[in-house]
Amino acid sequence: MKKHYGDSLPVGVSVARPLSTAASIREPESILKDMRKNKDNLHKLLAFSTSCALTWIETCKKEFGKVSAGIADPVSFSTIISLIVFVNFRSLI
C-alpha cells in the first residue's frame, strides 16, 4: 500500500487493551477468578498482552509512518469487574 499511495493515505490501527487480550487467550471466567486467586500470573499475562499491543502499534508505525491507534476494552467495563478490582489492576489494564 505504501508503494502505491505513499504517505498521503492515513492509516489507523486497532488494538485491544490488555484485559480483553488476556480474555482472548484465557477464558474470561478464568481471568475473573485469577483476579482474586492468581494475581501474580494474571499480572504476567497482562504484561505480555501489553507488550503485544505495543509491538503491533510500533510495527504499523514502522511500516506506514504516522498512524492513529484505536484502543478498545470491552472486558474491563465496570459492569463486569468491580471498582476495587479495577484499581488493583489499573496499571496493566
Short mmCIF file of N, CA and C in Angstrom, two decimals:
data_model
loop_
_atom_site.label_atom_id
_atom_site.label_comp_id
_atom_site.label_asym_id
_atom_site.label_seq_id
_atom_site.Cartn_x
_atom_site.Cartn_y
_atom_site.Cartn_z
N MET A 1 0.82 -1.19 0.00
CA MET A 1 0.00 0.00 0.00
C MET A 1 0.86 1.25 0.00
N LYS A 2 1.92 1.23 0.79
CA LYS A 2 2.76 2.42 0.88
C LYS A 2 3.38 2.74 -0.48
N LYS A 3 3.78 1.71 -1.24
CA LYS A 3 4.36 1.94 -2.56
C LYS A 3 3.34 2.61 -3.48
N HIS A 4 2.10 2.20 -3.38
CA HIS A 4 1.07 2.72 -4.26
C HIS A 4 0.56 4.09 -3.83
N TYR A 5 0.33 4.28 -2.53
CA TYR A 5 -0.27 5.52 -2.05
C TYR A 5 0.73 6.50 -1.42
N GLY A 6 1.93 6.03 -1.11
CA GLY A 6 2.90 6.90 -0.45
C GLY A 6 2.47 7.23 0.96
N ASP A 7 2.79 8.42 1.41
CA ASP A 7 2.43 8.83 2.77
C ASP A 7 1.12 9.60 2.83
N SER A 8 0.41 9.69 1.71
CA SER A 8 -0.81 10.50 1.67
C SER A 8 -2.03 9.78 2.23
N LEU A 9 -1.94 8.47 2.41
CA LEU A 9 -3.08 7.70 2.89
C LEU A 9 -3.00 7.56 4.42
N PRO A 10 -3.97 8.12 5.16
CA PRO A 10 -3.93 7.98 6.62
C PRO A 10 -4.17 6.52 7.02
N VAL A 11 -3.43 6.07 8.03
CA VAL A 11 -3.54 4.68 8.47
C VAL A 11 -3.97 4.66 9.92
N GLY A 12 -4.97 3.84 10.20
CA GLY A 12 -5.42 3.65 11.57
C GLY A 12 -5.34 2.18 11.92
N VAL A 13 -4.98 1.90 13.14
CA VAL A 13 -4.92 0.52 13.63
C VAL A 13 -5.75 0.41 14.89
N SER A 14 -6.22 -0.78 15.16
CA SER A 14 -6.99 -1.03 16.37
C SER A 14 -6.31 -2.12 17.18
N VAL A 15 -6.32 -1.93 18.47
CA VAL A 15 -5.79 -2.95 19.38
C VAL A 15 -6.75 -3.07 20.56
N ALA A 16 -6.72 -4.23 21.17
CA ALA A 16 -7.47 -4.42 22.40
C ALA A 16 -6.57 -4.10 23.58
N ARG A 17 -7.15 -3.59 24.62
CA ARG A 17 -6.36 -3.35 25.84
C ARG A 17 -6.01 -4.69 26.47
N PRO A 18 -5.08 -4.70 27.39
CA PRO A 18 -4.55 -5.96 27.92
C PRO A 18 -5.57 -6.94 28.50
N LEU A 19 -6.57 -6.45 29.21
CA LEU A 19 -7.53 -7.37 29.81
C LEU A 19 -8.35 -8.09 28.75
N SER A 20 -8.76 -7.37 27.72
CA SER A 20 -9.50 -8.02 26.63
C SER A 20 -8.63 -9.00 25.87
N THR A 21 -7.36 -8.65 25.67
CA THR A 21 -6.44 -9.58 25.01
C THR A 21 -6.26 -10.83 25.86
N ALA A 22 -6.06 -10.64 27.16
CA ALA A 22 -5.90 -11.79 28.07
C ALA A 22 -7.15 -12.68 28.03
N ALA A 23 -8.33 -12.08 27.94
CA ALA A 23 -9.57 -12.85 27.89
C ALA A 23 -9.73 -13.58 26.56
N SER A 24 -8.95 -13.21 25.56
CA SER A 24 -8.94 -13.95 24.30
C SER A 24 -7.99 -15.14 24.38
N ILE A 25 -7.00 -15.02 25.25
CA ILE A 25 -6.02 -16.09 25.43
C ILE A 25 -6.53 -17.12 26.43
N ARG A 26 -7.14 -16.64 27.48
CA ARG A 26 -7.63 -17.48 28.58
C ARG A 26 -9.11 -17.18 28.75
N GLU A 27 -9.90 -18.15 29.12
CA GLU A 27 -11.35 -17.95 29.26
C GLU A 27 -11.65 -16.78 30.20
N PRO A 28 -12.60 -15.93 29.83
CA PRO A 28 -12.93 -14.77 30.68
C PRO A 28 -13.28 -15.16 32.12
N GLU A 29 -13.97 -16.28 32.29
CA GLU A 29 -14.32 -16.72 33.64
C GLU A 29 -13.06 -17.01 34.46
N SER A 30 -12.06 -17.60 33.81
CA SER A 30 -10.80 -17.89 34.49
C SER A 30 -10.06 -16.61 34.83
N ILE A 31 -10.11 -15.63 33.93
CA ILE A 31 -9.48 -14.34 34.19
C ILE A 31 -10.10 -13.69 35.44
N LEU A 32 -11.42 -13.73 35.53
CA LEU A 32 -12.10 -13.14 36.69
C LEU A 32 -11.70 -13.85 37.98
N LYS A 33 -11.58 -15.17 37.94
CA LYS A 33 -11.11 -15.91 39.12
C LYS A 33 -9.66 -15.55 39.45
N ASP A 34 -8.85 -15.41 38.41
CA ASP A 34 -7.44 -15.07 38.61
C ASP A 34 -7.27 -13.73 39.32
N MET A 35 -8.22 -12.82 39.13
CA MET A 35 -8.12 -11.50 39.77
C MET A 35 -8.11 -11.61 41.29
N ARG A 36 -8.63 -12.70 41.80
CA ARG A 36 -8.66 -12.90 43.25
C ARG A 36 -7.69 -14.00 43.71
N LYS A 37 -7.52 -15.04 42.91
CA LYS A 37 -6.79 -16.22 43.39
C LYS A 37 -5.44 -16.44 42.73
N ASN A 38 -5.16 -15.75 41.63
CA ASN A 38 -3.93 -16.00 40.89
C ASN A 38 -3.37 -14.68 40.33
N LYS A 39 -3.28 -13.69 41.19
CA LYS A 39 -2.94 -12.33 40.77
C LYS A 39 -1.57 -12.23 40.10
N ASP A 40 -0.58 -12.93 40.63
CA ASP A 40 0.77 -12.82 40.07
C ASP A 40 0.83 -13.29 38.62
N ASN A 41 0.23 -14.44 38.34
CA ASN A 41 0.24 -14.93 36.96
C ASN A 41 -0.63 -14.08 36.05
N LEU A 42 -1.72 -13.53 36.58
CA LEU A 42 -2.54 -12.64 35.77
C LEU A 42 -1.75 -11.37 35.42
N HIS A 43 -1.00 -10.86 36.37
CA HIS A 43 -0.16 -9.69 36.08
C HIS A 43 0.83 -10.01 34.96
N LYS A 44 1.39 -11.21 34.96
CA LYS A 44 2.32 -11.62 33.90
C LYS A 44 1.60 -11.69 32.56
N LEU A 45 0.40 -12.25 32.54
CA LEU A 45 -0.37 -12.33 31.30
C LEU A 45 -0.74 -10.94 30.79
N LEU A 46 -1.10 -10.03 31.69
CA LEU A 46 -1.43 -8.66 31.29
C LEU A 46 -0.21 -7.92 30.76
N ALA A 47 0.94 -8.16 31.37
CA ALA A 47 2.18 -7.54 30.87
C ALA A 47 2.50 -8.06 29.47
N PHE A 48 2.31 -9.36 29.25
CA PHE A 48 2.51 -9.93 27.91
C PHE A 48 1.54 -9.33 26.91
N SER A 49 0.28 -9.19 27.30
CA SER A 49 -0.74 -8.60 26.43
C SER A 49 -0.40 -7.16 26.06
N THR A 50 0.10 -6.42 27.05
CA THR A 50 0.52 -5.04 26.81
C THR A 50 1.66 -4.99 25.81
N SER A 51 2.63 -5.85 26.00
CA SER A 51 3.78 -5.91 25.10
C SER A 51 3.36 -6.21 23.67
N CYS A 52 2.43 -7.14 23.52
CA CYS A 52 1.95 -7.50 22.17
C CYS A 52 1.25 -6.32 21.49
N ALA A 53 0.42 -5.61 22.23
CA ALA A 53 -0.29 -4.45 21.66
C ALA A 53 0.68 -3.36 21.24
N LEU A 54 1.66 -3.08 22.09
CA LEU A 54 2.64 -2.05 21.75
C LEU A 54 3.51 -2.47 20.57
N THR A 55 3.85 -3.74 20.50
CA THR A 55 4.63 -4.24 19.36
C THR A 55 3.84 -4.08 18.07
N TRP A 56 2.55 -4.39 18.10
CA TRP A 56 1.71 -4.24 16.90
C TRP A 56 1.66 -2.77 16.44
N ILE A 57 1.44 -1.86 17.37
CA ILE A 57 1.39 -0.44 17.01
C ILE A 57 2.73 0.02 16.45
N GLU A 58 3.82 -0.38 17.09
CA GLU A 58 5.16 0.01 16.64
C GLU A 58 5.46 -0.57 15.25
N THR A 59 5.05 -1.80 15.01
CA THR A 59 5.24 -2.42 13.69
C THR A 59 4.48 -1.65 12.62
N CYS A 60 3.25 -1.28 12.91
CA CYS A 60 2.46 -0.50 11.94
C CYS A 60 3.09 0.86 11.71
N LYS A 61 3.62 1.46 12.76
CA LYS A 61 4.27 2.77 12.64
C LYS A 61 5.51 2.68 11.74
N LYS A 62 6.29 1.62 11.92
CA LYS A 62 7.48 1.44 11.08
C LYS A 62 7.10 1.20 9.63
N GLU A 63 6.03 0.48 9.40
CA GLU A 63 5.61 0.14 8.04
C GLU A 63 4.95 1.31 7.33
N PHE A 64 4.11 2.06 8.05
CA PHE A 64 3.29 3.08 7.40
C PHE A 64 3.62 4.52 7.79
N GLY A 65 4.50 4.71 8.76
CA GLY A 65 4.79 6.06 9.23
C GLY A 65 3.79 6.45 10.30
N LYS A 66 3.27 7.62 10.20
CA LYS A 66 2.33 8.11 11.20
C LYS A 66 1.05 7.28 11.16
N VAL A 67 0.64 6.76 12.32
CA VAL A 67 -0.61 6.01 12.42
C VAL A 67 -1.40 6.50 13.62
N SER A 68 -2.69 6.33 13.53
CA SER A 68 -3.53 6.58 14.70
C SER A 68 -3.97 5.22 15.23
N ALA A 69 -4.06 5.09 16.54
CA ALA A 69 -4.41 3.82 17.15
C ALA A 69 -5.69 3.96 17.96
N GLY A 70 -6.61 3.06 17.70
CA GLY A 70 -7.83 2.98 18.50
C GLY A 70 -7.68 1.83 19.49
N ILE A 71 -8.10 2.06 20.71
CA ILE A 71 -7.95 1.04 21.75
C ILE A 71 -9.33 0.73 22.32
N ALA A 72 -9.69 -0.55 22.31
CA ALA A 72 -10.98 -0.99 22.83
C ALA A 72 -10.75 -1.97 23.98
N ASP A 73 -11.68 -1.97 24.92
CA ASP A 73 -11.55 -2.89 26.05
C ASP A 73 -12.91 -3.23 26.64
N PRO A 74 -13.67 -4.07 25.95
CA PRO A 74 -14.99 -4.40 26.47
C PRO A 74 -14.98 -5.20 27.77
N VAL A 75 -13.89 -5.88 28.08
CA VAL A 75 -13.87 -6.73 29.27
C VAL A 75 -13.74 -5.95 30.56
N SER A 76 -13.09 -4.80 30.55
CA SER A 76 -12.86 -4.09 31.81
C SER A 76 -13.93 -3.06 32.16
N PHE A 77 -15.09 -3.14 31.54
CA PHE A 77 -16.18 -2.24 31.92
C PHE A 77 -16.60 -2.50 33.36
N SER A 78 -17.10 -1.48 34.02
CA SER A 78 -17.46 -1.60 35.43
C SER A 78 -18.64 -2.54 35.66
N THR A 79 -19.35 -2.93 34.62
CA THR A 79 -20.42 -3.90 34.80
C THR A 79 -19.88 -5.32 34.86
N ILE A 80 -18.62 -5.49 34.50
CA ILE A 80 -18.01 -6.83 34.51
C ILE A 80 -17.09 -7.00 35.70
N ILE A 81 -16.28 -5.99 36.00
CA ILE A 81 -15.39 -6.07 37.16
C ILE A 81 -15.70 -4.91 38.11
N SER A 82 -15.42 -5.14 39.38
CA SER A 82 -15.70 -4.10 40.38
C SER A 82 -14.64 -3.01 40.35
N LEU A 83 -14.97 -1.89 40.96
CA LEU A 83 -14.03 -0.78 41.05
C LEU A 83 -12.78 -1.19 41.82
N ILE A 84 -12.94 -1.95 42.88
CA ILE A 84 -11.79 -2.39 43.69
C ILE A 84 -10.84 -3.23 42.85
N VAL A 85 -11.38 -4.15 42.07
CA VAL A 85 -10.54 -5.00 41.22
C VAL A 85 -9.88 -4.14 40.14
N PHE A 86 -10.64 -3.22 39.54
CA PHE A 86 -10.08 -2.34 38.52
C PHE A 86 -8.90 -1.54 39.08
N VAL A 87 -9.06 -0.98 40.26
CA VAL A 87 -7.99 -0.19 40.88
C VAL A 87 -6.74 -1.06 41.10
N ASN A 88 -6.93 -2.31 41.52
CA ASN A 88 -5.79 -3.20 41.75
C ASN A 88 -5.02 -3.51 40.47
N PHE A 89 -5.71 -3.58 39.36
CA PHE A 89 -5.07 -3.95 38.09
C PHE A 89 -4.94 -2.79 37.11
N ARG A 90 -5.30 -1.58 37.50
CA ARG A 90 -5.41 -0.46 36.55
C ARG A 90 -4.15 -0.15 35.79
N SER A 91 -3.00 -0.36 36.37
CA SER A 91 -1.76 -0.03 35.65
C SER A 91 -1.53 -0.99 34.50
N LEU A 92 -2.18 -2.13 34.51
CA LEU A 92 -1.98 -3.13 33.47
C LEU A 92 -3.16 -3.29 32.54
N ILE A 93 -4.35 -2.82 32.93
CA ILE A 93 -5.49 -3.00 32.07
C ILE A 93 -5.88 -1.68 31.46
#
